[in-house]
């Protein structure tokens, strides 16, 4: 059974940090490009960050650039999102998504869930004082 299970969300004060994890099972994690996508209350999905399967090249939305870091640990089948200097506008449910490309250097910036091969259940991040 294919699973993507996010964890690490919670309540944090503005300026604080959190590290999200996404544990993958049931597929060859190392062969898939991965993304973090979030959905704020009352809004649509917003792509946050992505990483390819080949050389670990990363990309970020302008809204999080310089504050968030995406990384992956292939032996542990786990994707991470280190979030620093959190702002109230970062409050959202955070999802991880997996997408296969024959070109290992490719990645996606899609904010559409059904464009991913696999999708997690999400973890809530709330930034509030």
Tab-separated table of C-alpha atoms in Angstrom:
chain	number	residue	atom	x	y	z
A	1	UNK	CA	0.000	0.000	0.000
A	2	UNK	CA	1.329	3.404	-0.980
A	3	UNK	CA	1.405	5.930	1.851
A	4	UNK	CA	2.674	9.435	2.472
A	5	UNK	CA	2.343	10.347	6.136
A	6	UNK	CA	3.055	13.903	7.247
A	7	UNK	CA	3.925	14.823	10.826
A	8	UNK	CA	5.498	17.606	12.835
A	9	UNK	CA	2.788	20.224	12.613
A	10	UNK	CA	1.476	22.167	15.574
A	11	UNK	CA	1.009	25.561	17.164
A	12	UNK	CA	3.986	27.914	17.114
A	13	UNK	CA	4.474	31.603	17.872
A	14	UNK	CA	5.429	34.064	15.124
A	15	UNK	CA	9.152	33.936	14.560
A	16	UNK	CA	9.348	30.329	15.682
A	17	UNK	CA	10.400	27.186	13.842
A	18	UNK	CA	8.969	23.785	12.984
A	19	UNK	CA	10.246	20.805	11.025
A	20	UNK	CA	7.718	18.803	9.059
A	21	UNK	CA	8.348	15.218	7.987
A	22	UNK	CA	6.727	13.128	5.272
A	23	UNK	CA	7.383	9.405	5.533
A	24	UNK	CA	6.880	7.432	2.334
A	25	UNK	CA	6.133	3.738	1.903
A	26	UNK	CA	4.943	1.387	-0.814
A	27	UNK	CA	6.879	2.957	-3.685
A	28	UNK	CA	10.477	3.757	-4.649
A	29	UNK	CA	10.775	7.094	-2.858
A	30	UNK	CA	14.247	7.856	-4.215
A	31	UNK	CA	12.919	7.847	-7.804
A	32	UNK	CA	10.257	10.495	-7.259
A	33	UNK	CA	10.370	14.265	-7.236
A	34	UNK	CA	8.727	15.575	-4.083
A	35	UNK	CA	6.872	18.743	-3.168
A	36	UNK	CA	5.323	20.443	-0.187
A	37	UNK	CA	1.981	22.125	-0.891
A	38	UNK	CA	-0.162	24.003	1.620
A	39	UNK	CA	-3.748	25.138	1.974
A	40	UNK	CA	-4.576	28.102	4.170
A	41	UNK	CA	-8.066	28.443	5.670
A	42	UNK	CA	-10.559	29.400	2.979
A	43	UNK	CA	-7.945	29.401	0.207
A	44	UNK	CA	-6.760	27.095	-2.548
A	45	UNK	CA	-3.654	24.947	-2.647
A	46	UNK	CA	-0.311	26.765	-2.820
A	47	UNK	CA	2.887	25.005	-3.910
A	48	UNK	CA	5.607	25.750	-1.336
A	49	UNK	CA	8.798	23.871	-2.230
A	50	UNK	CA	10.078	21.063	-4.413
A	51	UNK	CA	13.083	18.768	-4.740
A	52	UNK	CA	14.072	16.484	-7.594
A	53	UNK	CA	15.141	12.869	-7.346
A	54	UNK	CA	18.418	13.202	-9.207
A	55	UNK	CA	20.755	15.777	-7.725
A	56	UNK	CA	18.603	17.160	-4.908
A	57	UNK	CA	18.067	20.481	-6.604
A	58	UNK	CA	15.459	22.538	-4.742
A	59	UNK	CA	13.013	25.308	-5.601
A	60	UNK	CA	10.796	27.540	-3.476
A	61	UNK	CA	7.800	29.799	-3.701
A	62	UNK	CA	8.722	33.456	-3.266
A	63	UNK	CA	6.576	33.583	-0.127
A	64	UNK	CA	8.876	31.153	1.721
A	65	UNK	CA	12.246	31.652	0.038
A	66	UNK	CA	14.994	32.206	2.593
A	67	UNK	CA	12.843	30.912	5.469
A	68	UNK	CA	11.975	27.317	4.490
A	69	UNK	CA	14.296	24.484	3.476
A	70	UNK	CA	13.180	21.286	1.771
A	71	UNK	CA	15.355	18.186	2.008
A	72	UNK	CA	15.119	14.446	1.610
A	73	UNK	CA	16.705	11.396	3.202
A	74	UNK	CA	16.353	8.592	0.684
A	75	UNK	CA	17.583	5.751	2.933
A	76	UNK	CA	14.899	6.778	5.439
A	77	UNK	CA	12.253	7.338	2.725
A	78	UNK	CA	11.532	10.701	4.311
A	79	UNK	CA	10.988	14.238	3.051
A	80	UNK	CA	11.469	17.233	5.339
A	81	UNK	CA	10.479	20.880	5.461
A	82	UNK	CA	12.401	23.046	7.904
A	83	UNK	CA	10.369	26.180	8.541
A	84	UNK	CA	12.014	29.149	10.247
A	85	UNK	CA	10.870	32.713	10.957
A	86	UNK	CA	7.269	31.582	10.766
A	87	UNK	CA	4.544	34.147	10.114
A	88	UNK	CA	0.796	34.017	10.791
A	89	UNK	CA	0.246	33.803	7.034
A	90	UNK	CA	2.099	30.456	7.041
A	91	UNK	CA	-0.879	28.964	8.891
A	92	UNK	CA	-2.169	26.122	6.710
A	93	UNK	CA	-2.498	22.402	6.269
A	94	UNK	CA	0.751	21.190	4.734
A	95	UNK	CA	0.724	18.266	2.295
A	96	UNK	CA	3.510	16.343	0.634
A	97	UNK	CA	3.171	15.048	-2.898
A	98	UNK	CA	5.216	12.666	-5.031
A	99	UNK	CA	5.535	12.773	-8.809
A	100	UNK	CA	7.540	10.513	-11.096
A	101	UNK	CA	9.576	11.921	-13.961
A	102	UNK	CA	11.709	9.861	-16.321
A	103	UNK	CA	14.153	12.788	-16.178
A	104	UNK	CA	15.550	12.608	-12.643
A	105	UNK	CA	16.486	16.287	-12.747
A	106	UNK	CA	12.860	17.357	-13.256
A	107	UNK	CA	10.560	18.569	-10.492
A	108	UNK	CA	7.126	20.128	-10.270
A	109	UNK	CA	5.650	23.364	-8.961
A	110	UNK	CA	2.089	22.142	-9.318
A	111	UNK	CA	-0.548	23.223	-6.816
A	112	UNK	CA	-3.047	20.675	-8.127
A	113	UNK	CA	-3.332	17.512	-6.046
A	114	UNK	CA	-4.339	15.220	-8.897
A	115	UNK	CA	-1.207	16.097	-10.838
A	116	UNK	CA	0.784	14.169	-8.240
A	117	UNK	CA	1.100	10.401	-8.311
A	118	UNK	CA	0.831	10.186	-4.519
A	119	UNK	CA	-0.522	12.614	-1.937
A	120	UNK	CA	-0.504	12.690	1.862
A	121	UNK	CA	-3.248	13.436	4.372
A	122	UNK	CA	-1.705	16.687	5.609
A	123	UNK	CA	-0.491	18.167	8.882
A	124	UNK	CA	-1.805	21.383	10.447
A	125	UNK	CA	0.556	24.281	11.115
A	126	UNK	CA	-0.799	27.209	13.110
A	127	UNK	CA	1.289	30.322	13.662
A	128	UNK	CA	-0.247	32.496	16.343
A	129	UNK	CA	0.625	34.334	19.527
